[in-house]
Coordinates of C-alpha atoms and ligand atoms in Angstrom, one line a residue:
M1 CA 149.9 152.6 152.3
A2 CA 148.7 149.3 150.8
R3 CA 150.0 146.0 152.2
V4 CA 152.9 144.3 150.3
T5 CA 151.7 141.3 148.2
T6 CA 153.5 138.4 146.8
A7 CA 153.1 139.9 143.4
G8 CA 154.9 143.0 144.8
L9 CA 157.8 140.9 145.7
R10 CA 158.1 139.3 142.3
F11 CA 157.9 142.8 140.9
K12 CA 160.9 143.8 143.1
K13 CA 162.9 140.7 141.8
A14 CA 162.2 141.7 138.2
N15 CA 163.3 145.2 138.9
K16 CA 166.4 144.2 140.8
E17 CA 165.1 146.0 144.1
K18 CA 166.1 144.2 147.3
I19 CA 163.4 142.5 149.5
T20 CA 163.6 143.1 153.2
M21 CA 162.3 140.6 155.7
L22 CA 162.6 140.4 159.4
T23 CA 161.0 138.1 162.1
A24 CA 158.6 139.5 164.7
Y25 CA 156.7 137.7 167.3
D26 CA 154.6 140.4 169.2
Y27 CA 152.5 143.3 168.7
S28 CA 155.0 146.1 169.8
L29 CA 158.0 145.0 167.7
A30 CA 155.7 144.2 164.7
A31 CA 154.4 147.6 164.8
M32 CA 158.1 148.9 164.8
V33 CA 159.1 146.6 161.8
D34 CA 156.0 147.7 159.9
E35 CA 156.7 151.4 160.5
A36 CA 160.2 151.0 159.2
G37 CA 158.8 149.8 155.9
I38 CA 160.2 146.2 156.0
D39 CA 158.5 144.3 153.1
V40 CA 157.8 140.9 155.0
I41 CA 157.3 140.0 158.6
L42 CA 158.0 136.4 159.4
V43 CA 156.4 135.0 162.4
G44 CA 159.2 132.6 162.5
D45 CA 159.2 129.2 164.6
S46 CA 162.5 130.6 165.8
L47 CA 160.2 132.2 168.5
G48 CA 160.7 128.7 170.1
M49 CA 164.3 129.7 170.9
V50 CA 164.3 133.5 171.2
V51 CA 161.0 134.0 172.9
L52 CA 160.1 130.7 174.6
G53 CA 163.7 129.6 175.6
Y54 CA 163.8 126.1 173.9
D55 CA 167.1 124.9 172.5
S56 CA 165.5 124.1 169.2
T57 CA 162.3 124.9 167.1
L58 CA 161.0 121.4 167.4
P59 CA 158.7 121.9 170.6
V60 CA 156.8 124.8 168.9
T61 CA 153.1 124.1 168.4
M62 CA 150.4 125.3 166.1
D63 CA 148.7 127.0 169.0
D64 CA 152.0 128.8 169.8
M65 CA 152.2 130.0 166.2
I66 CA 148.6 131.2 166.2
H67 CA 149.1 133.1 169.3
H68 CA 152.1 135.0 168.2
T69 CA 150.7 135.5 164.6
R70 CA 147.6 137.1 166.0
A71 CA 149.6 139.5 167.9
V72 CA 151.8 140.4 165.0
A73 CA 148.9 140.9 162.7
R74 CA 147.4 143.5 165.3
G75 CA 150.7 145.4 165.0
A76 CA 151.6 145.2 161.3
K77 CA 149.3 147.0 158.7
N78 CA 151.6 147.2 155.7
S79 CA 154.2 144.5 155.8
L80 CA 153.2 141.0 154.2
I81 CA 152.7 138.7 157.1
V82 CA 154.2 135.1 156.7
A83 CA 153.4 132.5 159.5
D84 CA 155.9 129.6 159.8
M85 CA 154.3 126.1 159.9
P86 CA 155.8 124.4 163.0
F87 CA 157.3 121.0 163.1
L88 CA 154.8 118.1 162.4
S89 CA 152.0 120.5 161.4
Y90 CA 152.5 119.6 157.6
H91 CA 154.3 116.2 158.0
V92 CA 151.4 113.8 158.9
S93 CA 149.0 114.2 156.0
I94 CA 148.1 116.6 153.4
P95 CA 144.7 117.3 154.8
E96 CA 146.3 118.2 158.0
A97 CA 148.8 120.5 156.4
I98 CA 145.9 122.3 154.6
R99 CA 144.0 122.6 157.8
N100 CA 147.0 124.0 159.7
A101 CA 147.9 126.3 156.9
G102 CA 144.2 127.5 156.9
R103 CA 144.5 128.2 160.6
C104 CA 147.6 130.5 160.2
I105 CA 145.4 132.7 157.7
Q106 CA 141.8 132.3 159.3
E107 CA 142.9 132.4 163.0
G108 CA 146.3 134.0 162.8
G109 CA 145.7 136.8 160.3
A110 CA 148.7 135.9 158.2
Q111 CA 148.6 136.4 154.3
A112 CA 150.9 133.4 153.6
V113 CA 152.7 130.5 155.3
K114 CA 156.3 129.2 155.2
L115 CA 157.3 125.6 155.4
E116 CA 160.7 123.8 155.3
G117 CA 161.8 121.3 152.7
G118 CA 162.5 120.6 149.1
E119 CA 161.4 118.0 146.6
E120 CA 159.9 115.8 149.3
R121 CA 157.3 118.6 150.1
V122 CA 156.2 119.4 146.7
D123 CA 152.8 117.5 147.0
T124 CA 152.0 119.2 150.2
I125 CA 152.9 122.7 148.9
K126 CA 150.7 122.1 145.9
A127 CA 147.9 121.2 148.0
I128 CA 148.1 124.2 150.1
L129 CA 148.5 126.5 147.1
D130 CA 145.2 124.7 145.8
A131 CA 143.6 126.0 149.0
Q132 CA 144.6 129.6 147.7
I133 CA 147.3 129.9 150.3
P134 CA 150.5 131.5 149.2
V135 CA 153.5 129.4 150.3
M136 CA 157.0 130.5 150.9
G137 CA 159.6 127.6 150.7
H138 CA 162.7 127.1 152.9
I139 CA 165.7 125.3 152.0
G140 CA 169.4 124.8 153.0
L141 CA 169.8 124.6 156.9
T142 CA 166.1 123.7 157.7
P143 CA 166.1 123.9 161.6
Q144 CA 163.2 121.5 162.1
S145 CA 165.6 118.8 160.5
V146 CA 168.5 119.5 163.0
H147 CA 168.8 116.0 164.2
Q148 CA 168.8 114.6 160.6
L149 CA 171.3 117.2 159.5
G150 CA 173.5 116.4 162.5
G151 CA 173.5 120.1 163.8
F152 CA 173.0 123.6 162.6
K153 CA 175.6 123.4 159.8
V154 CA 176.1 125.0 156.2
Q155 CA 174.5 123.1 153.6
G156 CA 175.4 122.5 150.0
K157 CA 179.1 122.7 150.3
D158 CA 179.8 119.4 148.5
L159 CA 178.8 118.5 144.9
E160 CA 175.9 116.2 145.9
G161 CA 174.5 118.6 148.6
A162 CA 174.8 121.6 146.3
N163 CA 173.1 119.6 143.5
K164 CA 170.1 118.6 145.8
L165 CA 169.7 122.2 146.7
I166 CA 169.6 123.3 143.1
R167 CA 166.9 120.4 142.5
D168 CA 164.9 121.5 145.6
A169 CA 164.9 125.2 144.5
R170 CA 163.8 124.1 141.0
A171 CA 161.1 121.8 142.4
L172 CA 159.7 124.5 144.7
D173 CA 159.7 127.2 142.0
A174 CA 157.9 124.9 139.6
A175 CA 155.3 124.0 142.3
G176 CA 154.5 127.8 142.6
V177 CA 155.9 129.1 145.9
F178 CA 156.0 132.9 145.9
S179 CA 159.5 132.9 147.4
I180 CA 162.4 130.6 148.7
V181 CA 164.3 131.2 151.9
L182 CA 167.9 129.9 151.5
E183 CA 169.5 129.5 154.9
C184 CA 173.2 128.9 155.5
V185 CA 174.1 128.2 151.8
P186 CA 177.5 129.1 150.2
A187 CA 177.1 132.7 148.6
A188 CA 178.1 131.6 145.2
L189 CA 175.6 128.5 145.1
A190 CA 172.8 130.9 146.5
A191 CA 173.5 133.4 143.6
R192 CA 173.4 130.6 141.1
I193 CA 170.0 129.4 142.5
T194 CA 168.7 133.1 142.5
A195 CA 169.6 133.5 138.9
E196 CA 167.8 130.4 137.9
V197 CA 164.5 130.4 139.8
S198 CA 161.6 132.7 138.7
C199 CA 160.5 133.6 142.3
P200 CA 162.5 135.7 144.7
T201 CA 165.0 134.1 147.0
I202 CA 165.5 135.5 150.6
G203 CA 168.9 134.6 152.2
I204 CA 170.0 134.2 155.7
G205 CA 173.7 133.3 155.7
A206 CA 173.5 132.9 152.0
G207 CA 175.3 136.0 150.7
P208 CA 174.5 139.2 149.0
D209 CA 173.2 138.0 145.8
C210 CA 169.9 136.7 146.9
D211 CA 166.8 138.8 146.0
G212 CA 166.3 139.7 149.6
Q213 CA 167.6 139.2 153.1
V214 CA 166.0 138.0 156.4
L215 CA 167.3 137.9 159.9
V216 CA 165.9 137.2 163.3
I217 CA 164.7 140.5 165.1
N218 CA 166.4 139.5 168.3
D219 CA 169.7 139.2 166.6
V220 CA 169.4 142.4 164.7
L221 CA 168.7 144.4 167.8
G222 CA 171.2 142.6 170.0
M223 CA 168.8 141.2 172.4
Y224 CA 169.4 137.4 172.5
K225 CA 171.9 136.0 174.8
G226 CA 172.3 132.6 173.1
H227 CA 174.5 131.5 170.2
I228 CA 174.9 134.2 167.6
P229 CA 175.7 132.7 164.2
K230 CA 178.5 134.1 161.8
F231 CA 175.9 135.5 159.3
V232 CA 174.3 137.8 161.8
K233 CA 174.9 141.6 162.1
K234 CA 173.8 143.3 165.1
F235 CA 172.5 146.6 163.9
A236 CA 172.0 147.7 167.6
N237 CA 173.2 146.3 170.7
L238 CA 170.2 146.7 173.0
E239 CA 171.0 144.0 175.8
P240 CA 173.5 146.4 177.7
L241 CA 171.2 149.1 177.4
I242 CA 168.2 147.1 178.7
N243 CA 170.3 145.6 181.5
A244 CA 171.5 149.3 182.6
A245 CA 167.8 150.4 182.5
L246 CA 166.5 147.4 184.5
R247 CA 169.4 148.1 187.2
A248 CA 168.6 151.9 187.3
Y249 CA 164.8 150.9 187.9
K250 CA 165.8 148.5 190.7
E251 CA 168.1 151.1 192.4
E252 CA 165.5 154.0 192.2
V253 CA 162.8 151.8 193.6
E254 CA 165.0 150.5 196.5
R255 CA 166.3 154.2 197.2
G256 CA 162.7 155.5 197.1
D257 CA 163.5 157.8 194.3
F258 CA 160.8 156.2 192.0
P259 CA 157.9 157.1 191.8
A260 CA 158.5 160.7 192.0
A261 CA 155.8 163.4 192.1
E262 CA 155.3 163.6 188.4
H263 CA 154.4 159.9 188.3
C264 CA 151.6 160.0 191.1
F265 CA 147.9 160.9 190.8
T266 CA 146.5 163.5 193.3
I267 CA 143.4 163.7 195.4
S268 CA 142.2 166.9 197.1
D269 CA 142.6 167.7 200.8
E270 CA 139.0 168.2 201.1
V271 CA 138.3 164.5 200.1
L272 CA 141.1 163.3 202.2
E273 CA 139.9 165.1 205.3
K274 CA 136.5 163.5 204.9
L275 CA 137.9 160.0 205.0
Y276 CA 137.0 157.9 208.0
Ligands
LIG1 O1 161.9 130.8 162.0 C1 162.6 131.6 161.4 O2 163.0 132.7 162.2 C2 163.3 131.2 160.1 C3 164.2 132.3 159.6 C4 165.4 132.0 160.2 C5 164.2 132.2 158.1 O3 162.8 130.4 159.5

């Protein structure tokens, strides 16, 4: 199977086929997501919260992103791999943004990058696109702006906020992003944006009318003990299963039941007898 491309995603929008996207941060889960036929794997900076245990995405560094993107790239052969650009990796200057986006591709093995922000990021996005790097936009609740937004809140509920999101989506679309993530946006507004822009929209907490959906894999699998937002659906509840397995392991080791004969390597009596 050939790898999913950005053109393939546009084709899906044109044909009204839904796009699937999930996050992954390591080799093993990336291989499973890939095997399941998910179109896009996002190496999200959400790894700061679900993998590294921070209370926001702000502490995540470029080196963290490269490390995890490389692991995902080793596991996923067919999904399009998008690396999230972390806080401050594209804010300081355009040359620095191009260099960091380039690292995601060259060192990380991603095929595209994602960065947060609307109209105010257009010049940066155009410069990264000029370096031949596909860019996915991200508007609505942009977690790297959590302090400016005053918390993790739904965006675009009032007229001013909704109009700003429409302007942002238009600006990103005109700049040439291959897709836009809409996070925590009222469903009717996301539908309106989706109908208006030429590129596919990928919703997370943005209703059913986006061109595709994305969720954080730890939420989908029920493996995250932190806050679970309203828009998440757990498609499995692995946390109790993992917990039960770990307790069973502890008990069997403590009782001496594990390892059993089938887990052990043998040596011949002849060799044993000749030991000093
Ligand atoms: O970092 C992330 O996982 C994301 C998704 C929530 C879209 O940006």
